[in-house]
XYZ file of C-alpha atoms in Angstrom:
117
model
C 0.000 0.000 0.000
C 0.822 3.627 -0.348
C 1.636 6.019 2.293
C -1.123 8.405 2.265
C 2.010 11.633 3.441
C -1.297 13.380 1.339
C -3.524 13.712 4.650
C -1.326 16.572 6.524
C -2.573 19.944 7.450
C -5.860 18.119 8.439
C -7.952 19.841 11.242
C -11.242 20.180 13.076
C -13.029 22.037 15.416
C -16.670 21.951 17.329
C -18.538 25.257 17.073
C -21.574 26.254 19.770
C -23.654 25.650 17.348
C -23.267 22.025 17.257
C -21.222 22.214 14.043
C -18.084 20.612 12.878
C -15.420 22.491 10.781
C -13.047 20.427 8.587
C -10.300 21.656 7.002
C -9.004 19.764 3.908
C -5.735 21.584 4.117
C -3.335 19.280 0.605
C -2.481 16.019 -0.499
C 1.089 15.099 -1.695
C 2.599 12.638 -3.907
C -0.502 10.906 -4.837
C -0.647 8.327 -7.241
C -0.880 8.748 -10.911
C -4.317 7.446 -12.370
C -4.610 9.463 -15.940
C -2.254 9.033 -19.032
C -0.913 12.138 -18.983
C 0.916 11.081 -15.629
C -1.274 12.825 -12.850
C -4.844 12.610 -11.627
C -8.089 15.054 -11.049
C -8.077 14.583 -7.153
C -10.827 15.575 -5.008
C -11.448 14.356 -1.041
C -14.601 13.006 -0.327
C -15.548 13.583 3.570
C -18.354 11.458 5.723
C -19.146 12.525 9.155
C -22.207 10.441 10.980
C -24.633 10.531 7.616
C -23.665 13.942 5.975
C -21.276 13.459 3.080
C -19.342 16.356 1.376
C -16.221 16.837 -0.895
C -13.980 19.366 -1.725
C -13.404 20.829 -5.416
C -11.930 18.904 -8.016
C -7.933 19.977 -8.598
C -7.315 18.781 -12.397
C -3.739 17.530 -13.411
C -1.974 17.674 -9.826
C -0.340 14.823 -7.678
C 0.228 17.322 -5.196
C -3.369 19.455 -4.633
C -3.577 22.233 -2.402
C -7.396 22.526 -1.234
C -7.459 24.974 1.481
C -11.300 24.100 1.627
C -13.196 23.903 4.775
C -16.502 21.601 4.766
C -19.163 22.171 7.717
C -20.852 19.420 8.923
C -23.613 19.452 11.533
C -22.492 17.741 14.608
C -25.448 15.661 16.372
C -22.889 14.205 18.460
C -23.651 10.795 17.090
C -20.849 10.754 14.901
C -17.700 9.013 15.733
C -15.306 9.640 12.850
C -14.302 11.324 10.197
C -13.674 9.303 7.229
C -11.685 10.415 4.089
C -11.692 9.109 1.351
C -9.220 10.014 -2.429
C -10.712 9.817 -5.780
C -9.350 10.606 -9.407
C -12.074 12.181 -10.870
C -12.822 10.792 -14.570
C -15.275 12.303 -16.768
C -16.546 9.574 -19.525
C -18.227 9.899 -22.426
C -21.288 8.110 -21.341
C -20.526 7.817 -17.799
C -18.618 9.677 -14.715
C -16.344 7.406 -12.734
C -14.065 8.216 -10.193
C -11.041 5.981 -9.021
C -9.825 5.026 -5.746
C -6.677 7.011 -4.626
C -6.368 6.115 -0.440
C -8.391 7.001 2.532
C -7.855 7.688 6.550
C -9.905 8.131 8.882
C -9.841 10.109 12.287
C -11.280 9.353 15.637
C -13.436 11.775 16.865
C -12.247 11.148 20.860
C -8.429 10.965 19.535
C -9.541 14.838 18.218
C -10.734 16.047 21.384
C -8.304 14.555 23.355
C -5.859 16.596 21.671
C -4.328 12.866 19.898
C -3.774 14.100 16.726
C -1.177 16.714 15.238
C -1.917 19.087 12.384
C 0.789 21.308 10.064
């Protein structure tokens, strides 16, 4: 498998408002999926049942998002998952490959467990 060194600079916080902020800061040496030698990558982000992604950064192993995503926090939620795509645009269909994925513990979060850049 590939190290995924593309998940730094990622970072949430809870608001008052029972909302959860995260930031989808860049990815880094991902891998290759198109023939011109890089990929479309976009991050696809579940929390609980909500499901949002960032924009799609065309011809770039190395994108630099800077997107924040808000996600309403019902406190049943125990993770955020990330997940990589290549976005491919067919002819007669849209597909989008598989690039890696990580997920974060919400309790690791809190607890002040995880680093960010």
């Amino acid at each position: 498998t590939r190290k995924m060194s593309g998940m730094s600079g990622i970072g949430a916080a809870s608001e008052a408002q029972n909302r959860l902020l995260v930031h989808i800061k860049k990815a880094e040496n991902l891998i290759a999926k198109d023939k011109g030698g890089t990929s479309d990558p976009f991050c696809q982000v579940h929390v609980g049942n909500e499901t949002k992604k960032t924009e799609v950064k065309p011809k770039t192993l190395n994108p630099d998002w800077n997107q924040t995503l808000t996600f309403d926090n019902k406190g049943d939620s125990k993770s955020i998952d990330l997940v990589l795509y290549d976005q491919d645009k067919g002819f007669f269909s849209n597909s989008n490959e598989y690039l890696g994925s990580a997920m974060i513990d919400l309790h690791d979060l809190i607890t002040g467990d995880i680093l960010s850049d």
